[in-house]
Coordinates of C-alpha atoms in Angstrom, one line a residue:
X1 CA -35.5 16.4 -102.2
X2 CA -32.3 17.9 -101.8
X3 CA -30.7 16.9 -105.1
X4 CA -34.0 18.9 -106.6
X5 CA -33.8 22.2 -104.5
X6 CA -29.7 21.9 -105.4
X7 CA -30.7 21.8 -109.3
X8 CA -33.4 24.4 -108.8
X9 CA -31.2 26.9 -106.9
X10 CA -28.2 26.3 -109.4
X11 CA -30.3 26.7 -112.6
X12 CA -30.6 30.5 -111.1
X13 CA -28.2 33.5 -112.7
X14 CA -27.7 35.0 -109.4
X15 CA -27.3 34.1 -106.1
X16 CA -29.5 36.8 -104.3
X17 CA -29.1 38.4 -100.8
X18 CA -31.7 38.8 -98.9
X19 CA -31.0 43.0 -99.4
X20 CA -31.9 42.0 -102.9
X21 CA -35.0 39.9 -102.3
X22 CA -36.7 42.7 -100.6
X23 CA -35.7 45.1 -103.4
X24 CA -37.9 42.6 -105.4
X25 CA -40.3 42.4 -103.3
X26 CA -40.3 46.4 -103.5
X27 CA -40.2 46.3 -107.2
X28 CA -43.2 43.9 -107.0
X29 CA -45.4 46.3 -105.2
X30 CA -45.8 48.4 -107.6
X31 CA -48.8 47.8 -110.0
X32 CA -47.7 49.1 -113.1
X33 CA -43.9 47.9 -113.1
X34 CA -44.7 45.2 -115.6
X35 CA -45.5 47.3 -118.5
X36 CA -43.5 50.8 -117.1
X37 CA -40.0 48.3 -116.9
X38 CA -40.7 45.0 -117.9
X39 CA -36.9 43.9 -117.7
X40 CA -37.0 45.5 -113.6
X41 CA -40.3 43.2 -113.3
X42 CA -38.7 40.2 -114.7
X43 CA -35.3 40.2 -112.7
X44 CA -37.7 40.8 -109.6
X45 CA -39.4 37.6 -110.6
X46 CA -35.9 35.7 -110.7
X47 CA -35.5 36.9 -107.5
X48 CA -38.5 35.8 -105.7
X49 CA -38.1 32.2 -107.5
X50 CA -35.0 32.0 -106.1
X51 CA -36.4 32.8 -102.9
X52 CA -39.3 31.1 -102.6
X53 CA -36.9 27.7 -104.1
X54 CA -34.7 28.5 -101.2
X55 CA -37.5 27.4 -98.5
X56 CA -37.8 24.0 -100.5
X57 CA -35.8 22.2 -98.4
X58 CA -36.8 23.9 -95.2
X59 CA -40.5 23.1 -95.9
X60 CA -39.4 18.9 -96.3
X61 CA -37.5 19.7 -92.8
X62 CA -40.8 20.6 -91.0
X63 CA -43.3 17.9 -93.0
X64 CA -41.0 15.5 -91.1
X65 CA -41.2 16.6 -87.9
X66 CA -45.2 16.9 -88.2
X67 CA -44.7 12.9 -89.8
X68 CA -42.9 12.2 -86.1
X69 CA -45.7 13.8 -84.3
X70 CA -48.4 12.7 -86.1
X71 CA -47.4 9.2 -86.6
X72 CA -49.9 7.5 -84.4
X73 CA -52.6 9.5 -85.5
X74 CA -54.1 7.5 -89.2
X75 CA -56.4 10.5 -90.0
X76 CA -54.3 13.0 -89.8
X77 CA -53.6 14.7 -93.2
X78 CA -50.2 16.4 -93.9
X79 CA -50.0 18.6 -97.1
X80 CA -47.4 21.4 -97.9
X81 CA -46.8 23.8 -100.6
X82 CA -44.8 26.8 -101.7
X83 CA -46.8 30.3 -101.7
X84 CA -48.4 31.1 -105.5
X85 CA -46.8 34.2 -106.8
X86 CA -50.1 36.5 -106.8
X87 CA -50.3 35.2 -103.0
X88 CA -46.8 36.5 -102.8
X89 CA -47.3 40.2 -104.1
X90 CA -51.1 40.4 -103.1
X91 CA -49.7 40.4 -99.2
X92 CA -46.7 42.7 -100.3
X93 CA -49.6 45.1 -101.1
X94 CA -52.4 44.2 -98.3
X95 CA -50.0 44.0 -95.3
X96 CA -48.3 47.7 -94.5
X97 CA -44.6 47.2 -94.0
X98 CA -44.5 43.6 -95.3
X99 CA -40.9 42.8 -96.7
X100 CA -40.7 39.4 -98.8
X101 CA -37.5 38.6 -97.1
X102 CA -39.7 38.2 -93.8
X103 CA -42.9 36.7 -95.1
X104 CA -43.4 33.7 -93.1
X105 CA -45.5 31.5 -95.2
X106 CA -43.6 31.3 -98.5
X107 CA -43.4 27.9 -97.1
X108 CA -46.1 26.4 -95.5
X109 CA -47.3 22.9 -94.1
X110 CA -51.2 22.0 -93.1
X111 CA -52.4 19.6 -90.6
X112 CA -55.9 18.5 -90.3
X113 CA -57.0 17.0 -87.3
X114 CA -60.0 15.4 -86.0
X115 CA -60.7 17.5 -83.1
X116 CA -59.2 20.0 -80.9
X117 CA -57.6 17.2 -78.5
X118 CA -55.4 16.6 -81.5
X119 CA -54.6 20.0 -82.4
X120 CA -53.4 20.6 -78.7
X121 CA -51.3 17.3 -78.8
X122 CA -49.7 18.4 -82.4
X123 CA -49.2 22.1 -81.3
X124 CA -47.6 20.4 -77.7
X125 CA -45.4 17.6 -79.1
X126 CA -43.9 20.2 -81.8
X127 CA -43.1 22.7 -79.1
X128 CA -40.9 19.6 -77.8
X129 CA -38.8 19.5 -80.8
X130 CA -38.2 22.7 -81.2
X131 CA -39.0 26.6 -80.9
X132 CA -41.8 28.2 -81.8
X133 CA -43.9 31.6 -82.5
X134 CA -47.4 30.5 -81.8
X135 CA -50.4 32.8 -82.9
X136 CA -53.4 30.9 -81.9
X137 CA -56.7 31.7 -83.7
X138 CA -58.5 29.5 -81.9
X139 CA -58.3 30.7 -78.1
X140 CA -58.7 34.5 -80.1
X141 CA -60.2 33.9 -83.8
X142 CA -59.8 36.2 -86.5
X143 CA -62.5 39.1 -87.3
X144 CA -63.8 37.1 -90.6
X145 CA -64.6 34.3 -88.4
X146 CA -61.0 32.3 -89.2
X147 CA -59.5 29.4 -86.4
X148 CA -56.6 27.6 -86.6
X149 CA -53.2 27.1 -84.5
X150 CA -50.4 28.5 -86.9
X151 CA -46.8 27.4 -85.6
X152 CA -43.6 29.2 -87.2
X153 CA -40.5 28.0 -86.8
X154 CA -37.1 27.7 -88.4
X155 CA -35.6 24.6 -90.3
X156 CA -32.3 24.8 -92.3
X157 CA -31.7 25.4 -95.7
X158 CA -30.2 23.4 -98.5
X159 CA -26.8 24.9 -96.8
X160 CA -27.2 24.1 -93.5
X161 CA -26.2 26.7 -92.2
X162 CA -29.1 29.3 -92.7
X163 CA -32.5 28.7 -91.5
X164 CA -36.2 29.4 -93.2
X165 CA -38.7 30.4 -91.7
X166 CA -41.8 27.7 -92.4
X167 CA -45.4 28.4 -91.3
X168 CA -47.3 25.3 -90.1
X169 CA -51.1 25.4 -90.1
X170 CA -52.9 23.3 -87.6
X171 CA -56.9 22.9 -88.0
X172 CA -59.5 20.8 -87.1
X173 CA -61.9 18.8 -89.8
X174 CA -64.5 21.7 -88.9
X175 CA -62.6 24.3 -89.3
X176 CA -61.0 23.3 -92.0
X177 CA -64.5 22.9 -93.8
X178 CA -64.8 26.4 -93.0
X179 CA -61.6 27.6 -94.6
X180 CA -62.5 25.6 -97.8
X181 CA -66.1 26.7 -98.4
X182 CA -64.2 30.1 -98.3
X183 CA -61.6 29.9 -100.4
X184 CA -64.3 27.8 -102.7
X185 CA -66.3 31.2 -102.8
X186 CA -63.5 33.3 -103.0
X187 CA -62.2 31.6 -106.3
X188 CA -65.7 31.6 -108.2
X189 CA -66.8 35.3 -107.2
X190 CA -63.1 37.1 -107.4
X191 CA -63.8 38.4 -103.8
X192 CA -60.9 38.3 -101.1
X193 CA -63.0 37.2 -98.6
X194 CA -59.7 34.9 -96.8
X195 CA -58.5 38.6 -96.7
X196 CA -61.0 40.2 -95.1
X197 CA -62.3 41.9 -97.8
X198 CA -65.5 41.2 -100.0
X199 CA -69.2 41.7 -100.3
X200 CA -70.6 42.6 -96.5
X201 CA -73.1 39.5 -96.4
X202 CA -70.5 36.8 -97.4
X203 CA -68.1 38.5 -95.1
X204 CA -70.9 38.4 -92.0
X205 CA -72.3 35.1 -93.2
X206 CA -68.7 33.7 -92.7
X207 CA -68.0 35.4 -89.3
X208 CA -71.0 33.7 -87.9
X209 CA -70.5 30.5 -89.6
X210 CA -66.9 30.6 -88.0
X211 CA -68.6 31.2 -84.1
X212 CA -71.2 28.8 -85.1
X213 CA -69.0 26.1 -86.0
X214 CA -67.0 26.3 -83.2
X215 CA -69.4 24.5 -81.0
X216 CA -69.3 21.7 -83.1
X217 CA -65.4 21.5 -81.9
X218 CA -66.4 21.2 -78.9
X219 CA -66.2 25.0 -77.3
X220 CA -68.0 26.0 -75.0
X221 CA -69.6 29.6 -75.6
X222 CA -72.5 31.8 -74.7
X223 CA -75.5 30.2 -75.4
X224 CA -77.7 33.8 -76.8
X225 CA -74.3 34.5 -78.5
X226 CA -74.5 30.9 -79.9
X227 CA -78.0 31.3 -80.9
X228 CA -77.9 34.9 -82.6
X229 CA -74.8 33.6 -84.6
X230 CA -76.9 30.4 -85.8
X231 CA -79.7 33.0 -86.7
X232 CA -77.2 35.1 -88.3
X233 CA -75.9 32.2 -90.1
X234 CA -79.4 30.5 -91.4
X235 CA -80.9 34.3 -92.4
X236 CA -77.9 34.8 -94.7
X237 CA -77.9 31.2 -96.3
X238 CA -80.9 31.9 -97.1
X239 CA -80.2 35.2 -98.7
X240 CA -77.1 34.4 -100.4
X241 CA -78.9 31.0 -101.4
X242 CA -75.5 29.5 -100.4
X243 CA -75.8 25.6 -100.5
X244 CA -77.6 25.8 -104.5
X245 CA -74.2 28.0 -105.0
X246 CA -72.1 25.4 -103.7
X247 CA -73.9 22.3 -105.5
X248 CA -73.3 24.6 -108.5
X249 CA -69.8 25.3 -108.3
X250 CA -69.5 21.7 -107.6
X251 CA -71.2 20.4 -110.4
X252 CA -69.5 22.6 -113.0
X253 CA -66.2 22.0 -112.8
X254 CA -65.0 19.5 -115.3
X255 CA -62.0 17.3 -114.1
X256 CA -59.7 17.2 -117.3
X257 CA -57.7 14.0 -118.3
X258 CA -58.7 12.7 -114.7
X259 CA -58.3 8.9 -115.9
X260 CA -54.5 9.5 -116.8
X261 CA -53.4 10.5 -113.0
X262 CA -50.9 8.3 -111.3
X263 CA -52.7 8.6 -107.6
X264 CA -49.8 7.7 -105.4
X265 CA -47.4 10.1 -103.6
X266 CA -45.8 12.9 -105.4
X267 CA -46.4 16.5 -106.9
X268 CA -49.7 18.2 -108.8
X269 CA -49.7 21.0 -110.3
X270 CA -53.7 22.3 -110.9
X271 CA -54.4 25.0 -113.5
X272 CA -58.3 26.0 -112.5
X273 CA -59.7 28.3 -115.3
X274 CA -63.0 29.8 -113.8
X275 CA -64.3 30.9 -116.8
X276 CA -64.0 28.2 -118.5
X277 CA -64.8 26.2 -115.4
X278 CA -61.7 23.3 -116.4
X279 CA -59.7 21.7 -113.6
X280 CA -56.5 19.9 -114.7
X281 CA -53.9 18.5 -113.1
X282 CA -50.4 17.0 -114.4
X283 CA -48.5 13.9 -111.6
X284 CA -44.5 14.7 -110.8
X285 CA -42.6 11.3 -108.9
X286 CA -41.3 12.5 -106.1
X287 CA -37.5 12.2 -107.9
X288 CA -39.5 14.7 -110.7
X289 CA -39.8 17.8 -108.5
X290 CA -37.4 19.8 -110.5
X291 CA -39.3 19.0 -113.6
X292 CA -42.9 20.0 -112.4
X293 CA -41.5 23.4 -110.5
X294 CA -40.2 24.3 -114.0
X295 CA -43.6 23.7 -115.2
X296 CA -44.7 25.3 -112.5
X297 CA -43.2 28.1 -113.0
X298 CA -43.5 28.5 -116.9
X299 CA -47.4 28.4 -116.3
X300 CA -47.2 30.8 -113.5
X301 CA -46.0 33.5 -116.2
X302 CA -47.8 32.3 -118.8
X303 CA -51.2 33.2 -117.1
X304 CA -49.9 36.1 -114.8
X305 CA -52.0 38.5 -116.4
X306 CA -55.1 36.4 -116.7
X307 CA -56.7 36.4 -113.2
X308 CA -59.3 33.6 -114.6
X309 CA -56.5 30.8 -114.0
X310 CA -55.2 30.0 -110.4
X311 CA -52.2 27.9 -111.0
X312 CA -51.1 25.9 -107.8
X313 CA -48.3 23.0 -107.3
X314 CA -49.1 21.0 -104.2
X315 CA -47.7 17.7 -102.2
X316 CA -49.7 15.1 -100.5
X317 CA -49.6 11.0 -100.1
X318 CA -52.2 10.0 -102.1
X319 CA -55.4 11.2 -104.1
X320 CA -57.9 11.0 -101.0
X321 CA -55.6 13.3 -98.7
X322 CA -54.8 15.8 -101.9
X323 CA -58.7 16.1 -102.0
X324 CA -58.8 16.1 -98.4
X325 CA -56.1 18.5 -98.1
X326 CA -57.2 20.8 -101.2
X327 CA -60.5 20.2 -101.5
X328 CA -61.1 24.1 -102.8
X329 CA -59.5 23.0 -105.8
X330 CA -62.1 20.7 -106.3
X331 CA -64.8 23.3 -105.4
X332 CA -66.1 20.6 -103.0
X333 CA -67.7 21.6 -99.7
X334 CA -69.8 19.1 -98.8
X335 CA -68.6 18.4 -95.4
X336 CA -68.8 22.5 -94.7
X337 CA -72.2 21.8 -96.3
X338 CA -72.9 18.9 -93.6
X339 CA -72.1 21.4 -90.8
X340 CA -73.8 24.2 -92.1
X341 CA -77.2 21.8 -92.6
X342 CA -76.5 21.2 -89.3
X343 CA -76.7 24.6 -87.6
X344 CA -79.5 25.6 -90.3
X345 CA -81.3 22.7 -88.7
X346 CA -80.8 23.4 -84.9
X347 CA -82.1 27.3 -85.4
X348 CA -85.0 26.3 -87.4
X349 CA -86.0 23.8 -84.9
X350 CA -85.2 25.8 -81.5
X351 CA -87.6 29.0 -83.1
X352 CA -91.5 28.1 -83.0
X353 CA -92.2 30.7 -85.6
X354 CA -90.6 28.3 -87.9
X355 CA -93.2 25.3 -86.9
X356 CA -95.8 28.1 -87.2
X357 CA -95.2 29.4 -90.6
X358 CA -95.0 25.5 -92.5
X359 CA -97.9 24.6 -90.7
X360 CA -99.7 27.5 -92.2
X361 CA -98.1 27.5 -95.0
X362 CA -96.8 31.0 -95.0
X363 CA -93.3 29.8 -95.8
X364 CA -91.5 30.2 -99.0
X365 CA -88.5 28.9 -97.9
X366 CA -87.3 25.3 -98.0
X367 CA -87.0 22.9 -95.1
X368 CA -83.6 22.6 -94.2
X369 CA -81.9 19.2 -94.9
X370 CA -80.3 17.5 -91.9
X371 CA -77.4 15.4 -92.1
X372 CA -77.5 11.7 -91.9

């Protein structure tokens, strides 16, 4: 991968400082720069490519030291990917006082693990190998319901001698569920829920789901608090009719040219178009990683103004752990689907009024489906 951020990095005009990056990231902020000096919005582009190509070999530092600490663990799924532009300059704008030159997740790595005993030995054997900011979302979760480990730390650059920083995101299966059926809901409605910010029922729905899930991890919480949330959650599935949402998100994406993907290790780049409802998805070797961030890049401005195509370039080993991995891009939710049946269930069972009302018949609402 070196040879590849080298080419990328070279192919650039400039060399930019970081001074400079953050007057891009400036530039960036503001809404109308595009049209008001389109030749200022373009150079600011350079220099956030150039930027965010600069954490390329950083980001191949940290996937192999989680490949080290995760080596005896077969399930665990390792993914990385550079930050999408919009994500870029919608954080510049969300986040007071954000500069680009210290936004700590151009490049980030994600972990799924099978439970927290494998979180706490990734987050353990990592602080082992080397230092670490920890902001753990899991002993304190985020207001939308969020949990995770995140882990930032430092690897070198292409140089050597200056360090990126790389954001590594450690979850379990569950909560990684979670963080898809969000995203998932997120891409098909155009809310920001991942950002706090959305319709209130999906945003409550999702803070309860998060608490409710959490005993499925294994945490141990108030039982009323446990119960309310499961109410909480099972009222609002209900009212956002949120599983026949998911099957139909599911169901209508179409997979484009599918049967031409080589499924072995390298680089995809997905276009989504949600209007259209089209997924494709292009295969890079891993020696072709100059060729597919070029194309990357290329459909990044083509569709910059059209906020109905998400265009992503991601890394995995192998077509189960890119669908593991990024299974948002997929719209597929089924195992947050599994869980959420699963709560749904537990509430409807532990309230008597529920037995009450389908043995009279009072009920309009379905049975819930329990999980195999």
């Amino acid at each position: 991968m070196k040879k590849a951020a080298e080419k990328i990095i070279e192919k650039s005009s400039s060399i930019y400082s970081k001074t400079a990056v953050g007057r891009a990231g400036e530039t960036l902020k503001k809404t109308s720069i595009s049209i008001d000096n389109p030749d200022a919005h373009l150079e600011a582009l350079k220099a956030l490519s150039y930027w965010r190509a600069c954490h390329i070999t950083p980001l191949d530092h940290a996937v192999s030291e989680l490949a080290v600490v995760t080596q005896k663990d077969k399930a665990a799924i390792i993914a990385k990917r550079l930050k999408r532009t919009p994500s870029i300059i919608a954080k510049l704008n969300r986040e007071s006082g954000m500069l680009l030159q210290n936004m700590q997740d151009v490049g980030g790595c994600r972990v799924v693990l099978r439970s927290l005993r494998h979180v706490n030995k990734v987050r353990r054997a990592l602080k082992t190998r080397g230092i670490y900011r920890e902001r753990d979302y899991i002993q304190t979760p985020k207001k939308d319901g969020y949990r995770g480990v995140h882990m930032i730390g430092k690897f070198p650059g292409e140089q050597g001698n200056t360090a990126f920083v790389i954001e590594i995101q450690l979850r379990t299966e569950v909560q990684h569920a979670w963080a898809t059926a969000v995203e998932i809901i997120d891409l098909f409605t155009k809310q920001a829920l991942k950002n706090d910010d959305g319709r209130p029922d999906w945003l409550n729905f999702f803070s309860a789901a998060g608490e409710a899930f959490s005993e499925l991890d294994g945490v141990v919480i108030n039982d009323e608090s446990h119960m309310e949330s499961c109410a909480e959650v099972a009222r609002l599935a209900r009212k956002l009719a949120v599983l026949d949402k998911f099957e139909a998100y599911n169901t209508s994406l179409r997979i484009l040219d599918e049967e031409g993907i080589k499924w072995v290790e390298g680089y995809y780049l997905i276009s989504i178009d949600t209007r259209e409802k089209t997924l494709r998805y292009d295969f890079f070797g891993i020696p072709e990683y100059t060729n597919a961030l070029d194309e990357y890049l290329q459909k990044e401005r083509s569709s910059a103004n059209n906020p109905e195509v998400i265009v992503a370039l991601v890394s995995t080993h192998s077509l189960s752990s890119l669908k593991e991995a990024y299974p948002n891009y997929f719209a597929d939710a089924h195992k947050f689907v599994q869980h959420l049946n699963t709560i749904i269930a537990r509430h409807e069972y532990a309230n008597p009024n529920w037995i009450k009302r389908i043995l009279l018949g009072l009920s309009s609402d379905k049975r819930p489906r329990i999980p195999e």
